[in-house]
Amino acid sequence: HVQLVESGGDSVQAGESLTLTCAASGHTYSNNCLGWFRQVPGQRREGVAAIYTGGGSTYYDTSLKGRFTISQDNAKNIVYLQMNNLKPEDTAMYYCAATKFPFSDYGQCPLGIGPFGYWGQGTQVTVS
């Protein structure tokens, strides 16, 4: 079982940067996929980026790669989402999530919400 707590959401101006933090706990952290998702009210939750905590492989939504970077601090069980050159369309609630099963079950980290069974409470990012 994995517990996830996000932080770092804020209101910023377009063009600025922001780093979100996801603190994870639970014995499955070291062999799992952790992902960042975002959701605007009335719209579907979409995958932003994911990372394999055991090896560090990263996966991105192609439209965001280059502006967003996912990384981790294994010693602290923390996953980060660095967001640069933010745009108003990046405004959303951002969620951290962990897959239900180990990385070996998938071969690569998914960006669809189906495989993710553990979710944080979300942190709001507003860009104006």
XYZ file of C-alpha atoms in Angstrom:
128
model
C 0.000 0.000 0.000
C 1.306 3.474 -0.914
C 0.396 6.800 0.664
C 0.946 9.959 -1.368
C 0.976 13.604 -0.319
C 1.390 16.383 -2.871
C 2.547 19.914 -2.226
C 3.915 22.918 -4.072
C 0.848 24.125 -5.939
C 0.546 27.879 -6.246
C -0.772 30.776 -8.291
C 1.866 32.047 -10.728
C 2.212 34.236 -13.776
C 2.560 32.844 -17.277
C 6.185 32.070 -18.068
C 7.124 31.287 -14.498
C 8.238 27.939 -13.112
C 6.913 25.761 -10.333
C 8.003 22.498 -8.731
C 5.482 20.080 -7.307
C 6.467 17.522 -4.689
C 4.963 14.118 -3.994
C 6.008 12.434 -0.771
C 5.427 8.695 -0.973
C 5.407 6.091 1.752
C 4.775 2.382 1.619
C 6.796 -0.714 0.959
C 6.074 -0.810 -2.775
C 7.796 2.519 -3.537
C 11.014 1.024 -4.830
C 9.482 -1.037 -7.636
C 6.583 1.020 -8.801
C 5.503 3.684 -11.239
C 4.647 7.067 -9.821
C 2.876 9.503 -12.049
C 1.627 13.045 -12.170
C -1.836 13.734 -13.521
C -3.884 16.879 -13.872
C -7.542 17.657 -14.085
C -9.651 20.688 -14.881
C -13.216 20.675 -13.527
C -15.527 19.051 -16.037
C -12.707 17.442 -17.969
C -11.041 14.067 -17.814
C -7.954 13.495 -15.713
C -4.912 13.317 -17.959
C -1.457 11.894 -17.498
C 1.428 14.350 -17.426
C 4.502 12.279 -16.612
C 5.537 9.098 -14.845
C 8.707 7.615 -13.443
C 9.846 4.101 -12.612
C 11.054 4.442 -9.039
C 13.344 1.430 -9.273
C 15.324 2.495 -12.323
C 14.483 6.130 -12.972
C 13.029 5.711 -16.464
C 10.719 8.597 -17.280
C 7.656 8.890 -19.469
C 5.883 12.017 -20.651
C 2.829 13.243 -22.430
C 4.408 14.275 -25.701
C 2.812 17.712 -25.661
C 4.436 18.555 -22.322
C 7.857 17.019 -22.712
C 10.434 19.778 -22.811
C 8.585 22.017 -20.372
C 7.860 19.463 -17.637
C 10.435 17.218 -15.960
C 9.735 14.398 -13.527
C 12.476 13.295 -11.146
C 12.906 11.551 -7.832
C 14.908 11.510 -4.652
C 15.040 7.833 -3.751
C 16.541 8.465 -0.340
C 13.520 10.558 0.614
C 10.862 8.700 -1.400
C 9.939 11.948 -3.121
C 8.946 12.509 -6.714
C 9.107 15.978 -8.227
C 7.453 17.627 -11.189
C 9.395 20.626 -12.440
C 7.201 22.815 -14.631
C 8.780 25.556 -16.701
C 7.347 28.292 -18.911
C 3.903 27.751 -17.446
C 0.882 28.693 -19.517
C -2.694 29.494 -18.496
C -3.781 26.171 -19.994
C -1.617 24.408 -17.399
C -4.070 25.550 -14.739
C -5.455 22.426 -13.079
C -5.472 20.294 -9.977
C -2.347 18.151 -10.086
C -2.386 14.680 -8.583
C 0.335 12.220 -7.738
C -0.493 8.540 -8.173
C 1.098 5.117 -7.889
C 0.309 2.030 -9.914
C -1.559 -0.853 -8.325
C 1.052 -3.400 -9.367
C 4.850 -3.434 -9.652
C 6.655 -1.995 -12.668
C 7.453 -5.494 -13.924
C 3.754 -6.036 -14.640
C 3.749 -3.186 -17.156
C 7.195 -3.063 -18.740
C 6.928 0.708 -18.946
C 5.073 3.236 -16.881
C 1.603 3.981 -18.213
C 0.077 7.434 -18.448
C -3.549 6.328 -18.402
C -5.366 6.485 -15.099
C -6.532 2.847 -15.133
C -3.352 1.229 -13.780
C -3.009 3.754 -10.970
C -4.699 2.674 -7.776
C -3.235 5.019 -5.174
C -3.859 8.753 -5.342
C -2.926 11.836 -3.379
C -5.350 14.582 -2.515
C -4.078 16.948 -5.213
C -2.441 20.366 -5.287
C -3.816 23.315 -7.242
C -1.780 25.121 -9.891
C -3.174 28.341 -11.288
C -1.437 30.230 -14.088
C -2.615 33.675 -15.131
